[in-house]
Coordinates of C-alpha atoms and ligand atoms in Angstrom, one line a residue:
X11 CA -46.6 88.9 67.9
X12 CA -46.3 85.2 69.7
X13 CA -49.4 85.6 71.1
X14 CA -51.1 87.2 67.9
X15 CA -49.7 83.5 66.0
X16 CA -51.5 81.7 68.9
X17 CA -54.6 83.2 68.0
X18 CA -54.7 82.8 64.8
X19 CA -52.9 79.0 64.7
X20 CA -56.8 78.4 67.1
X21 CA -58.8 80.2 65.2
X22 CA -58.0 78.2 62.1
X23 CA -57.6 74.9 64.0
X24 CA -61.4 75.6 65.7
X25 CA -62.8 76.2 62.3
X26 CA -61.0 73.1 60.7
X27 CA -62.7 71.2 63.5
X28 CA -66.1 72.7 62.9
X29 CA -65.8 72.0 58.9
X30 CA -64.8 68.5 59.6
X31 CA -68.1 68.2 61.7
X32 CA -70.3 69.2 59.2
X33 CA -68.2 67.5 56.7
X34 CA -69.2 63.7 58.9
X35 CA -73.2 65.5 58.9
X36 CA -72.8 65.4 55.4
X37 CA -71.5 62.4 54.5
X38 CA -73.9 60.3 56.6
X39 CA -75.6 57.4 55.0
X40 CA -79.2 58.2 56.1
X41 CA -81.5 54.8 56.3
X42 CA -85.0 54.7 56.4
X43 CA -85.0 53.3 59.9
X44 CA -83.4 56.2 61.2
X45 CA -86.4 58.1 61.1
X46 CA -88.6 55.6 62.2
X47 CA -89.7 55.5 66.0
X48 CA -91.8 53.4 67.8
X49 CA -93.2 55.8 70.8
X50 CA -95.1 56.5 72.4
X51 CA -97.8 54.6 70.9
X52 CA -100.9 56.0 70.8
X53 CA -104.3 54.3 73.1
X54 CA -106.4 53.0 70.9
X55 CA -109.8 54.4 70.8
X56 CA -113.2 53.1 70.1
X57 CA -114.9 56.0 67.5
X58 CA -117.5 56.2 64.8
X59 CA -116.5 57.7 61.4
X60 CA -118.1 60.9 61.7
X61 CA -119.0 61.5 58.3
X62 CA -119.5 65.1 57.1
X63 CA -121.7 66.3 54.1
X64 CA -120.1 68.8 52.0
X65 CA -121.4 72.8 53.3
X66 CA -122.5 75.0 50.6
X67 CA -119.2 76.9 50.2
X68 CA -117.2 73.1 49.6
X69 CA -115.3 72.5 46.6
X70 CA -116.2 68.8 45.5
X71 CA -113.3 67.0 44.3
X72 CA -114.8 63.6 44.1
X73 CA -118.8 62.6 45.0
X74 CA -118.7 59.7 43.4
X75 CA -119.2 59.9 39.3
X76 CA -116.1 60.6 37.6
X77 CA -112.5 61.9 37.9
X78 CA -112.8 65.3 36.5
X79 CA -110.7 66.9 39.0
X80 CA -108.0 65.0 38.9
X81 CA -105.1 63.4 37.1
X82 CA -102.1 61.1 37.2
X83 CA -99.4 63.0 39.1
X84 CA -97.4 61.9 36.1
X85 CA -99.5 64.3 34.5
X86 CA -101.5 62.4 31.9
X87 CA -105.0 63.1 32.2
X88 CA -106.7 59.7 31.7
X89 CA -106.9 58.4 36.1
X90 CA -106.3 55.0 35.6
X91 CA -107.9 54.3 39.2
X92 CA -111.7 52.6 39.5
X93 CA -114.8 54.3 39.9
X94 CA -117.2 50.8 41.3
X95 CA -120.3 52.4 43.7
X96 CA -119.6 55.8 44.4
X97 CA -116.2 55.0 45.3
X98 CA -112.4 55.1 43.9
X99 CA -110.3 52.6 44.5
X100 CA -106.5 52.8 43.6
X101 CA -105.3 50.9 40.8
X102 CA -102.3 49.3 42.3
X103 CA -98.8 50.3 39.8
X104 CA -100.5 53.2 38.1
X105 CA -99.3 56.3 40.2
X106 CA -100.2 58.6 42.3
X107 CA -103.4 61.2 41.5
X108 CA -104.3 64.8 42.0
X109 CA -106.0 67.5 41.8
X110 CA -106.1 69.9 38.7
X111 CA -106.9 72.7 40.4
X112 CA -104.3 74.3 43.0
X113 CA -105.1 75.0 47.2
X114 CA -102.8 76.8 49.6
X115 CA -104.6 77.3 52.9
X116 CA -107.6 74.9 53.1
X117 CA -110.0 72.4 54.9
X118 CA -109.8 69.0 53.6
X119 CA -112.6 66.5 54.1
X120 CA -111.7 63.0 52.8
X121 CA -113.1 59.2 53.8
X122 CA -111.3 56.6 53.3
X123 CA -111.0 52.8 53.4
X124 CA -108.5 49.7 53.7
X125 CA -109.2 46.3 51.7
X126 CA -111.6 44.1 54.2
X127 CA -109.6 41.4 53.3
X128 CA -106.0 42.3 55.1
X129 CA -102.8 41.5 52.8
X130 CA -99.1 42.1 53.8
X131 CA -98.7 44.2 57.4
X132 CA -97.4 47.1 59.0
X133 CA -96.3 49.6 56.0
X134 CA -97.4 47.2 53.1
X135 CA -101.4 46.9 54.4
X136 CA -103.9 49.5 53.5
X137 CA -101.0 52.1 52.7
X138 CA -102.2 54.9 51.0
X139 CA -101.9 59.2 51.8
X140 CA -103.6 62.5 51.4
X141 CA -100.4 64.8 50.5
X142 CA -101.4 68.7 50.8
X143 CA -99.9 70.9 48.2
X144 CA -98.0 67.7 46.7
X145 CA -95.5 67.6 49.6
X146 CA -96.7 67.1 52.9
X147 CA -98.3 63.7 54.0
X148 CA -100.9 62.6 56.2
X149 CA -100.7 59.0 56.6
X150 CA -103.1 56.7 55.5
X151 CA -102.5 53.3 56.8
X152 CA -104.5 49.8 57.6
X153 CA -103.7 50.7 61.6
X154 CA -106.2 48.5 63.4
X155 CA -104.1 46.1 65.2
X156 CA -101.1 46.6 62.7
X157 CA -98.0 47.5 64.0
X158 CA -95.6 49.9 62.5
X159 CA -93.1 52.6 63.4
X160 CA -95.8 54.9 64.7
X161 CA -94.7 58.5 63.2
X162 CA -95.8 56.3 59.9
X163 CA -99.2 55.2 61.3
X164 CA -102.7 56.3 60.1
X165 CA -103.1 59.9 61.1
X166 CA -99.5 60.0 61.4
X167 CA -97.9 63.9 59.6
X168 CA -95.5 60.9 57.9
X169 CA -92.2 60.5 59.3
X170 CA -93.1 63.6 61.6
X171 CA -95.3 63.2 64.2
X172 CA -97.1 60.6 65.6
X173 CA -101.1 60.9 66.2
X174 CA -102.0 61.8 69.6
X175 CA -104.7 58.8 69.3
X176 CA -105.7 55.3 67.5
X177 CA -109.2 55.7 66.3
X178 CA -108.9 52.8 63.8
X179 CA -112.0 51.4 62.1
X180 CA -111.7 48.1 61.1
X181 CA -110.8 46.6 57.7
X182 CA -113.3 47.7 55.4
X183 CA -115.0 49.9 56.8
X184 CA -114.9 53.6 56.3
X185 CA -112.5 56.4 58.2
X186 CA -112.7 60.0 57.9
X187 CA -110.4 62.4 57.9
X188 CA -111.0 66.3 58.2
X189 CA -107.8 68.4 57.9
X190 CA -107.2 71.9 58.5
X191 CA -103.5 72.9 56.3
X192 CA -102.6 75.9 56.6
X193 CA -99.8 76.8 53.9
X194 CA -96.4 77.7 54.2
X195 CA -95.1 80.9 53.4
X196 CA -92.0 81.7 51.5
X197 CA -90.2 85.1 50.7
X198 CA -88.6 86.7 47.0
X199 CA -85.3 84.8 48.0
X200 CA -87.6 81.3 48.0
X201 CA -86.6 81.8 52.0
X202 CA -89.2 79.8 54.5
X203 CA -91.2 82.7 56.3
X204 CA -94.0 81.0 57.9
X205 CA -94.2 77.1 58.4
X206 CA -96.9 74.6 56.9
X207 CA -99.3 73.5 60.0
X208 CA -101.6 70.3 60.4
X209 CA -104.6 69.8 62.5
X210 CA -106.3 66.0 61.8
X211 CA -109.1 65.3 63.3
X212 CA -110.1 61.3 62.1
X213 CA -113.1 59.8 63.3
X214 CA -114.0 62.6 65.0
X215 CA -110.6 62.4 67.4
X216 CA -108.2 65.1 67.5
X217 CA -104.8 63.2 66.1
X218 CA -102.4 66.1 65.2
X219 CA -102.8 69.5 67.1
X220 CA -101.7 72.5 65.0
X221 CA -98.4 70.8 64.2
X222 CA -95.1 72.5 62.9
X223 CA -94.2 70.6 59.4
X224 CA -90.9 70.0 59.4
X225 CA -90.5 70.6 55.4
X226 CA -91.3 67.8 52.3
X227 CA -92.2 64.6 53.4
X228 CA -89.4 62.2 53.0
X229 CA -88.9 58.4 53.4
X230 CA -84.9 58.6 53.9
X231 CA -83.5 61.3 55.8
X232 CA -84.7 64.6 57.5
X233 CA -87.6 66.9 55.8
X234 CA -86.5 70.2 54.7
X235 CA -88.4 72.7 52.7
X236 CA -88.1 73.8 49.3
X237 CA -90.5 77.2 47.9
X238 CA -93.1 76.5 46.3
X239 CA -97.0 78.0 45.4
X240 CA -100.3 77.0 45.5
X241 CA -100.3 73.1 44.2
X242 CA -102.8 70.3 44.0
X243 CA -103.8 67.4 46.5
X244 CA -102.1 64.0 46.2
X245 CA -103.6 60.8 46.8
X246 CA -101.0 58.4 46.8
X247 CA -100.6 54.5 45.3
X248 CA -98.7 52.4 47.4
X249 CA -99.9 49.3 46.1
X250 CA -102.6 48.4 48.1
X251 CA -106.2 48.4 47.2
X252 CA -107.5 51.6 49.1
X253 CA -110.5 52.7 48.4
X254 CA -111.7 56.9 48.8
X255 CA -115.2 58.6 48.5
X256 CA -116.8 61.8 49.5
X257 CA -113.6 64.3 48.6
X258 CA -114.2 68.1 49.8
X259 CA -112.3 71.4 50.1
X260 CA -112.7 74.8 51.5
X261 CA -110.8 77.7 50.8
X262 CA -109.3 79.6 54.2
X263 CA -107.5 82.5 54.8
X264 CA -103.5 82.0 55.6
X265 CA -104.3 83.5 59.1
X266 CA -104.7 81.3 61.7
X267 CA -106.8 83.9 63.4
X268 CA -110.1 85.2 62.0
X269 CA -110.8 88.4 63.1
X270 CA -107.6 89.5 64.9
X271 CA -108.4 93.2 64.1
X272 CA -111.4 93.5 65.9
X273 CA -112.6 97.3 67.0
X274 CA -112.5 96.6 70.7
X275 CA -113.1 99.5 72.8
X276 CA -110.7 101.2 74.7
X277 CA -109.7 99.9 78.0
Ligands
MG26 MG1 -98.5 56.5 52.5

């Protein structure tokens, strides 16, 4: 009977402690700098843009002539950004845009370019971002010769994973960015089945090799997934003057593997 008390006295004292543990997790103040790290710092690499034309089976979001595919995340349908040359340019305070149609698994072409004029530094120069499916960011950031924590850097999976390069162009000039997404997947209970991935090649340079996403991108605190469908693709105002042009999609499969079903003989 003693020894039955024991037992039980330590069973309830080991599961006090553990509930007071996750009671402290809980309760902790998250900042933004504690998700902000500053290596390993990617080697900075000369590169040329490497701009892509759309292939026949590309879904043109923007070529340059109006904004019919998208509108204010807000969801008014008037894009208060500019249209000067072929090329959008945020309109600093109005809000973020995106598309009116919906992507889940996709290839996503996009060019893109800081103000030649550099104001403000490290988060607050060129700061812009492609967000796929609304939620998941791939940095866009002034980062030639501008320092910042470096999981928020151009080609950064923000606040996730750092690039495994720093192609940079300069100041005004163009960058591109082709990204392979491949969706998440989530079960009748809204239960994470299969993890969002990102491959970025910018200017041409692999930066982000089939990465895990950790869940919604987040300034303060850790990412964590919440279910969700088929949704559009953000551009993002963050009050800086960045300007985008030459916007295209394709449609994938959700298998990373084409053809993993092939009739192979016997052997
Ligand atoms: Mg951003």
């Amino acid at each position: 009977m003693r020894a039955y008390t024991l037992t039980l006295f330590f069973l309830v004292f080991l599961f006090a402690i553990s509930a007071c543990a996750q009671e402290v997790d809980e309760e902790r103040e998250w900042v933004p700098e504690d998700t902000e790290f500053y290596e390993p710092v990617p080697p900075v690499i000369e590169a040329q843009p490497a701009f892509l034309e759309p292939p026949s089976d590309a879904i043109i979001l923007f070529d340059g002539t109006d904004f019919s595919n998208w509108k204010m995340l807000n969801g008014d349908e008037d894009v208060e950004w500019t249209i000067e040359d072929g090329v959008m340019t945020v309109t600093p305070g109005s809000g973020d845009i995106v598309t009116r149609d919906n992507f889940g698994t996709v290839q996503l072409y996009v060019e893109w370019r800081a103000p030649a004029e550099i104001e403000g530094d490290g988060q607050g120069r060129g700061n812009s971002g492609v967000f796929l499916q609304r939620r998941y960011e791939v940095q866009v950031l002034d980062s030639y010769e501008n320092e910042t924590y470096v999981n928020g850097m151009a080609g950064s999976i923000y606040k996730q994973y750092v690039p495994l390069a720093n192609p940079a162009s300069p100041p005004g000039e163009w960058n591109t960015y082709n990204i392979i997404y491949e969706a998440p997947e989530f079960n009748e209970n809204d239960e994470l089945v299969t993890p969002a991935y990102f491959t970025v090649i910018w200017n041409g340079v692999l930066v982000q090799n089939r990465v895990e996403v950790k869940g919604n991108t987040v300034y303060i605190g850790l990412p964590e997934y919440s279910a969700h469908g088929d949704d559009g693709i953000r551009l993002q105002d963050h009050g800086d003057l960045v300007s985008f042009r030459n916007i295209w999609v394709r449609e994938l499969d959700n298998s990373p593997v084409w053809g993993d079903n092939l009739p192979w003989p016997e052997y």
